[in-house]
Coordinates of C-alpha atoms in Angstrom, one line a residue:
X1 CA 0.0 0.0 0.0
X2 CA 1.5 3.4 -0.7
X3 CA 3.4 5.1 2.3
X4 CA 1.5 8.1 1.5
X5 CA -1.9 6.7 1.9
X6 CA -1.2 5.0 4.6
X7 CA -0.5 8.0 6.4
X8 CA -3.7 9.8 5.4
X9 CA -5.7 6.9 6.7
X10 CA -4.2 8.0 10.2
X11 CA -4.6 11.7 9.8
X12 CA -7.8 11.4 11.4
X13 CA -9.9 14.7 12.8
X14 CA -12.0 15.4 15.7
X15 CA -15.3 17.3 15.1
X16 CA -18.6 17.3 17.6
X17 CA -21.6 15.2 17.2
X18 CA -24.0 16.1 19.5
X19 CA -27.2 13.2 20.2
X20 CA -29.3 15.5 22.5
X21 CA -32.0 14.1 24.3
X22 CA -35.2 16.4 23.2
X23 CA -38.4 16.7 25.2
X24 CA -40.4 16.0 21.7
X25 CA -38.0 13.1 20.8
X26 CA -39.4 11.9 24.6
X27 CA -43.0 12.7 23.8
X28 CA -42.7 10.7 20.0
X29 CA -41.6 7.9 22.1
X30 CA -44.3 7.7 24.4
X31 CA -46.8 8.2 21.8
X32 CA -45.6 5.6 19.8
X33 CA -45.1 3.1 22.7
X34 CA -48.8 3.7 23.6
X35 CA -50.0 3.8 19.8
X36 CA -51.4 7.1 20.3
X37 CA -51.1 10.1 18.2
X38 CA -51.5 12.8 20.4
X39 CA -51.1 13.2 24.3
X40 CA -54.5 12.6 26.3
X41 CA -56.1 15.4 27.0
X42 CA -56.7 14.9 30.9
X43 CA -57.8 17.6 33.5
X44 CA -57.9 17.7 37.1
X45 CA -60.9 16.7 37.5
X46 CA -59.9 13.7 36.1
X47 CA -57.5 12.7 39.7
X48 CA -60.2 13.3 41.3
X49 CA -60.6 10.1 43.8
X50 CA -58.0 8.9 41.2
X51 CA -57.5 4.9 43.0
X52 CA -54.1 3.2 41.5
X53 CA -55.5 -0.4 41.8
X54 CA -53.1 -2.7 44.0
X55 CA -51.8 -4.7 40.6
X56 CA -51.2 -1.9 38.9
X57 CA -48.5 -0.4 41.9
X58 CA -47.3 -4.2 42.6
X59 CA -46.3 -4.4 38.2
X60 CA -45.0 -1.0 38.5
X61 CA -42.8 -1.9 41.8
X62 CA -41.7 -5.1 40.2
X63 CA -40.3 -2.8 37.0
X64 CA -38.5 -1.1 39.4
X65 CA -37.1 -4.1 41.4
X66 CA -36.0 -5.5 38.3
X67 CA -33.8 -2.2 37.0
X68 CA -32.4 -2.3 40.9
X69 CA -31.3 -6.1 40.3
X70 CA -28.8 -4.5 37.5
X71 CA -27.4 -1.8 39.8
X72 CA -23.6 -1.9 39.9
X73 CA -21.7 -2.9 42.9
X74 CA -21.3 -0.5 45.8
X75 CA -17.5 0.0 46.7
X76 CA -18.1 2.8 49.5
X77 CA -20.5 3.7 52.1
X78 CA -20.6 7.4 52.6
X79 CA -22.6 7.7 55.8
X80 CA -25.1 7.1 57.9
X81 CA -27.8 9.8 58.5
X82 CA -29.9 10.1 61.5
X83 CA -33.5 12.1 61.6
X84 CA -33.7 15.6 62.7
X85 CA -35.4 15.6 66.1
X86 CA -39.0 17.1 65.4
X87 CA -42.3 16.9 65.2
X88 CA -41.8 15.0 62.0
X89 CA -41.9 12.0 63.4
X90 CA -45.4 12.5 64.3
X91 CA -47.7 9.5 62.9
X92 CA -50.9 10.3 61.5
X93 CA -53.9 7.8 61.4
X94 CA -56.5 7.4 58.9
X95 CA -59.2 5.0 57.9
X96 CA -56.8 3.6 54.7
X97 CA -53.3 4.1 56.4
X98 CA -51.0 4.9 58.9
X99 CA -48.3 6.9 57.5
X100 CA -45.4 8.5 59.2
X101 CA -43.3 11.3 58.1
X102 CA -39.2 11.4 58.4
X103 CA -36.6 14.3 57.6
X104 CA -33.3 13.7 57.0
X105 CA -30.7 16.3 56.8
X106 CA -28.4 15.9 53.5
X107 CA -26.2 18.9 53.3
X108 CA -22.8 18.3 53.3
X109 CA -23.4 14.2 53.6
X110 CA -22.5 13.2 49.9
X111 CA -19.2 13.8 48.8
X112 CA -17.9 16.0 46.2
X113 CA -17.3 14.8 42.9
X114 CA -19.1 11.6 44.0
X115 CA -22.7 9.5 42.9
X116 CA -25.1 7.7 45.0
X117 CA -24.9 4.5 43.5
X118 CA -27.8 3.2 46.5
X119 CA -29.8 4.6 49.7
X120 CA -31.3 2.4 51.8
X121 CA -33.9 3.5 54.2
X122 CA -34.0 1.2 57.8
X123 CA -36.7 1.4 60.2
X124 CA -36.9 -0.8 63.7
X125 CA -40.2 -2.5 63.6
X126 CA -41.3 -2.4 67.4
X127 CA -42.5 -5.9 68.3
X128 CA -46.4 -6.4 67.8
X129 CA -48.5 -5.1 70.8
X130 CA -51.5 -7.6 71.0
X131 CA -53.5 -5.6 73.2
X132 CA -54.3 -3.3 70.3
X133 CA -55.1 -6.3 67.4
X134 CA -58.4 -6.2 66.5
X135 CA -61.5 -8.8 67.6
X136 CA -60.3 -11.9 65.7
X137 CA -63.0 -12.4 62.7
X138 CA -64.6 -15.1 60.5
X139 CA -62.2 -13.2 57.5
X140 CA -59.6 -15.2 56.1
X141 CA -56.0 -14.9 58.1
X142 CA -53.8 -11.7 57.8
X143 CA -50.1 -12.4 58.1
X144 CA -48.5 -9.0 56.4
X145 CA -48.9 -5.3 56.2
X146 CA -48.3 -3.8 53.6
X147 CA -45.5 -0.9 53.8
X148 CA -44.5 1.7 51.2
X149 CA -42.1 4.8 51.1
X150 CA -42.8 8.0 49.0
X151 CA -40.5 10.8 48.4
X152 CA -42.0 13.9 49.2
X153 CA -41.4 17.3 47.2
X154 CA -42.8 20.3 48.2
X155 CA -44.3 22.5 46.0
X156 CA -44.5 26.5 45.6
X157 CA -48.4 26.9 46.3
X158 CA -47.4 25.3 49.9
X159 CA -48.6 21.6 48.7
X160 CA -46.7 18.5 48.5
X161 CA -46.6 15.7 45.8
X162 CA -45.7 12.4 46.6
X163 CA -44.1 9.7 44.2
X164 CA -43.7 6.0 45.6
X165 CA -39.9 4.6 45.9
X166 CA -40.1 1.4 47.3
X167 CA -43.1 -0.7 48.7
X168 CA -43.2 -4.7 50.6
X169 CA -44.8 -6.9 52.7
X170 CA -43.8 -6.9 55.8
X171 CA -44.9 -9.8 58.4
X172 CA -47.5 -8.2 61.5
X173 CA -45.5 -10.8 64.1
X174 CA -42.1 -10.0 62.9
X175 CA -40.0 -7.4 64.9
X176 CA -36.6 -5.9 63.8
X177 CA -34.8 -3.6 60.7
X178 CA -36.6 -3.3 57.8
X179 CA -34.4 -2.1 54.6
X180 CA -35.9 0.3 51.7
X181 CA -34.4 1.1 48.7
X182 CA -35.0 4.5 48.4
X183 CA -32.1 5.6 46.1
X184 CA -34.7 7.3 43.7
X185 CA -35.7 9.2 46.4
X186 CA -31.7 10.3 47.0
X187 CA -31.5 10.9 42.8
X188 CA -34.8 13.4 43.1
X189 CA -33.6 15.2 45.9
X190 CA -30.2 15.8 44.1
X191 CA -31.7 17.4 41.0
X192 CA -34.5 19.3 43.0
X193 CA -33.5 21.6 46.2
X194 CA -30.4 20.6 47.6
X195 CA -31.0 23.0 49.9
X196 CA -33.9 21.8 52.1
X197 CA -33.7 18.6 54.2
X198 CA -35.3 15.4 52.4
X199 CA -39.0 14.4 52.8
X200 CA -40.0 10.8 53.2
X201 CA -43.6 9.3 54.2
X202 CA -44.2 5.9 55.2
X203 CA -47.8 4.1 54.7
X204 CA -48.4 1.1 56.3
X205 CA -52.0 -0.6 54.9
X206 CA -54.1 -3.8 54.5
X207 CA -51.8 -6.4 52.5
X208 CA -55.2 -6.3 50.8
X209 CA -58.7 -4.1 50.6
X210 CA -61.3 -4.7 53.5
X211 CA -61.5 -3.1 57.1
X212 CA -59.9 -5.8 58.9
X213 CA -56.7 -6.1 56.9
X214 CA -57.0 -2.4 57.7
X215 CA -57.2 -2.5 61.3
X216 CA -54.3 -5.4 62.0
X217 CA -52.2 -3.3 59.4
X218 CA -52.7 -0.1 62.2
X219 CA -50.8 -2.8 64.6
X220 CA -47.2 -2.3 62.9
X221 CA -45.4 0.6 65.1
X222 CA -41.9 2.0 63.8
X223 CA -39.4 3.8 66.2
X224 CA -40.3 7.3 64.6
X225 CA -37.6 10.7 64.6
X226 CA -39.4 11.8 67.5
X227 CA -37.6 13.0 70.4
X228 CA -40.4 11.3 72.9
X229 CA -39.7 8.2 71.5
X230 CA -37.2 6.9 73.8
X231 CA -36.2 4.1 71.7
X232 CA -32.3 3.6 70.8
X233 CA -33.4 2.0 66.7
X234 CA -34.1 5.6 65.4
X235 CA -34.8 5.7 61.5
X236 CA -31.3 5.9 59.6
X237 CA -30.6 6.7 55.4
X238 CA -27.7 5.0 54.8
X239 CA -25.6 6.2 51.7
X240 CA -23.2 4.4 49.2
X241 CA -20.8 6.1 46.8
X242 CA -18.7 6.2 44.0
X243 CA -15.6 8.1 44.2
X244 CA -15.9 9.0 40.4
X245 CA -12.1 10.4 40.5
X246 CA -10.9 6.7 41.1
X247 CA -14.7 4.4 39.9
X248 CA -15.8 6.6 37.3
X249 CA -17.9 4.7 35.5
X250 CA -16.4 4.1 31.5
X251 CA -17.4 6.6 28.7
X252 CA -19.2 9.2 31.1
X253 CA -17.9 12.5 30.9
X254 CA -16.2 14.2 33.9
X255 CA -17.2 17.3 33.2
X256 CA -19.9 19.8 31.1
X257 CA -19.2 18.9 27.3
X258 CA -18.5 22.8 26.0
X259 CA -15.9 21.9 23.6
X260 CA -15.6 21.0 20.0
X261 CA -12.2 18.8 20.9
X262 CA -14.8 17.1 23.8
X263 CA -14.3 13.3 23.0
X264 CA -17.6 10.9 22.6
X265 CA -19.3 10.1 26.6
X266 CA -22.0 9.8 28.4
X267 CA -23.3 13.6 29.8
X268 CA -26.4 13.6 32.5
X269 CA -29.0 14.8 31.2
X270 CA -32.4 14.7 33.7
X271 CA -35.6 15.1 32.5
X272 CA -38.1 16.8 35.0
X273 CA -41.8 15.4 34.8
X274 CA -43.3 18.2 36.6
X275 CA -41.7 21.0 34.8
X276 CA -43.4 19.7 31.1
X277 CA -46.7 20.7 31.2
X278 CA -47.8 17.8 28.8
X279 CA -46.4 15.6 31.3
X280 CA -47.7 16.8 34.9
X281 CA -51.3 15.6 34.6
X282 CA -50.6 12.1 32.6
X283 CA -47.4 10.9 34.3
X284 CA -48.2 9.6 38.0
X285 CA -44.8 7.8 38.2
X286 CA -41.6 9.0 38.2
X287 CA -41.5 12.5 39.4
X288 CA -38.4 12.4 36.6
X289 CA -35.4 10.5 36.0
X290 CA -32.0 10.5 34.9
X291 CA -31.8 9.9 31.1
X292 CA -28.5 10.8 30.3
X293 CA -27.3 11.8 26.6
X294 CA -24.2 11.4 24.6
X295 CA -22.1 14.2 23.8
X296 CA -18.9 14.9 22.3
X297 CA -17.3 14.3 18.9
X298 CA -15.3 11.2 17.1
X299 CA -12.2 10.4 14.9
X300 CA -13.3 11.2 11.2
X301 CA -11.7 9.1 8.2
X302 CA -10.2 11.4 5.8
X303 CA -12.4 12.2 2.3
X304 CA -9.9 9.9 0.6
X305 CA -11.7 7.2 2.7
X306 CA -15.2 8.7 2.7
X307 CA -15.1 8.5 -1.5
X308 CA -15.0 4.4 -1.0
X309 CA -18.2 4.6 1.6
X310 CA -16.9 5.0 4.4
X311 CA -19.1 7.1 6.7
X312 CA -18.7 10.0 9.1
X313 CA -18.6 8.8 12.6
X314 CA -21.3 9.8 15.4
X315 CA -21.0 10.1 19.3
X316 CA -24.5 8.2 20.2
X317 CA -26.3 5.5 22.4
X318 CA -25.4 2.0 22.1
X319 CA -26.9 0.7 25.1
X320 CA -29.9 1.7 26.1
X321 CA -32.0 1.0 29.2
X322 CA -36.2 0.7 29.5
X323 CA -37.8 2.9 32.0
X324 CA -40.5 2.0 34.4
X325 CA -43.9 4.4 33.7
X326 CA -46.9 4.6 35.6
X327 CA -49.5 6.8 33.6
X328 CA -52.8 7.9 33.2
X329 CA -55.5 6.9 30.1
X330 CA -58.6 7.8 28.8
X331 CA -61.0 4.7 27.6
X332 CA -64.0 6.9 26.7
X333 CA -65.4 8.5 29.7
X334 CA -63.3 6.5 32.2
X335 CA -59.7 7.8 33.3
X336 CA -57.5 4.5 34.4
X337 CA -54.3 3.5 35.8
X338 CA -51.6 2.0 33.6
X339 CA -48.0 0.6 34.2
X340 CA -45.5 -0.1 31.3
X341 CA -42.1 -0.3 30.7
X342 CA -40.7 2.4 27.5
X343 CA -37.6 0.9 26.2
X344 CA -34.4 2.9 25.1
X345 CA -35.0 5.9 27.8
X346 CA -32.3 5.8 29.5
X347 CA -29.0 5.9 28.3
X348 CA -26.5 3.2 29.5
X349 CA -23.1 4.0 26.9
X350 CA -22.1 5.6 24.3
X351 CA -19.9 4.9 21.9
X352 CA -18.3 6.3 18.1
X353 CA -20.7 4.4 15.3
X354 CA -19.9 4.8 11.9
X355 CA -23.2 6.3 10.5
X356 CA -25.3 3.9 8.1

């Protein structure tokens, strides 16, 4: 082969291919999924007594579970963070639930340059008090009760929206730490107000509908944040890390892609549910999530090369992730619950692909 065109084939340039992650490249997707042309037009009169039936949250909690199942080891633990000492830990009944309400104070707790690769949430089940079970019935037996956690953001009209994180059976006769996976909850307080102190609410309810399942679920008692609570098994957030200086995971970038020399990687890009407004009445679940995009440019062949078909070269996804929905749909005057799973969402590498 000639000398000289040997050396053209490595005079290769670097030019910027950018494969941005568009809000109506998002809403195509989910249209198309879903086989619908347009988004539903919903209102809010349509959440009105808005019930998520137990099989849909149980198929949207297993979506999750599965996604955790691939989560890459954990080499560090950052910390261990006790409640703040209020009137947070107060527990408020009601005829459907018992839920309790924790604060946990994150500033300064996750390193710099440094990502939450999990958050686990513990909570000391006291042991069960019989003298509050209720009247044993001619129901069939209840053995569990069923416990979920929620993130809780608060919004600017003084309200607060919840989105579930993690949600199991727990047994009524058992006693001891319960573990949560509540990293979500970590990965929405990180791209919301890092400011304020993180909001979690615990429900405890029936394992299934009907007033007595009810009333043996109000049995379960967790050691709560609050200061009268004498017991030692306070409610801890426990944090693992990446150090990404030493871990960082392969392709992402380690800083904001501004330049054209910026090779091919993996930038974060999070995409907000409740800031689209197409997307805050007909997305229940997530409140958002990381997508991530890929950024950066690739080695070009020369135009010698390019005039025997070789192509230009493209920073963009070539493993991709599905992302667990929970959404609302219109089936003529009815508005139900739906959970599915919308493949390629989330952005697992990128990589330099030779276009075509």
């Amino acid at each position: 082969m000639d000398v000289r065109f040997t050396q053209m084939l490595c005079m290769l340039c670097l030019v910027t291919t950018v494969r941005a992650f568009s809000q109506e490249t998002f809403k195509e997707m989910l249209l198309k999924q879903l086989g619908l042309s347009e988004v539903p037009k919903l209102h809010k009169r349509d959440l009105v007594d808005l019930v998520i039936p137990d099989y849909v949250k149980n198929k949207y909690i297993s979506m999750l579970k599965r996604q955790r199942v691939k989560r890459r080891a954990l080499p560090s633990l950052a910390g261990i963070l006790r409640g703040i000492p209020s009137n947070a830990g107060e527990i408020l009944y009601t005829d459907t639930a018992t839920r309790q309400n924790l604060v946990f104070d994150m500033e300064g707790r996750i390193p710099k340059n440094s990502e939450v690769t999990m958050a686990e949430l513990k909570l000391f089940k006291k042991p069960l008090d019989r003298a509050i079970l209720p009247a044993k019935q001619s129901h069939r037996s209840v053995s569990n009760a069923r416990v979920s956690v929620y993130w809780v953001q608060r919004q600017h009209d003084g309200t607060n929206r919840t989105s579930l994180i993690d949600s199991r059976l727990v047994p009524l006769r058992d006693s001891g730490w319960k573990n949560f996976d509540v990293t979500q909850a970590v990965h929405y307080w990180l791209q919301n107000n890092r400011q304020e102190p993180m909001l979690l609410e615990v429900w405890i309810e029936g394992e299934r509908i009907g007033s007595y399942a009810s009333e043996m679920a109000k049995a379960v008692r967790f050691t709560s944040q609050d200061p009268k609570d004498k017991a030692l098994s306070k409610p801890e957030l426990v944090l693992y890390t990446l150090d990404l200086e030493d871990y960082g995971g392969p392709g992402d970038c380690k800083e904001e892609v501004t330049t054209r020399k910026s090779t091919c990687c993996r930038q974060k890009h999070y995409v907000n549910f409740n800031k689209l407004a197409w997307t805050q009445t007909w997305i229940i679940e997530p409140a958002g999530y990381q997508a991530y995009q890929c950024q950066g440019g690739c080695l070009q062949p020369p135009s010698l090369l390019q005039r025997f078909g070789y192509g230009q070269r493209s920073c963009t996804a070539v493993e991709t992730a599905p992302l667990p929905v929970m959404y609302l749909i219109k089936r003529g005057n009815r508005t139900e619950v739906e959970a599915a799973e919308f493949p390629n969402m989330i952005v697992k590498k990128c990589s330099c692909v030779t276009d075509g």
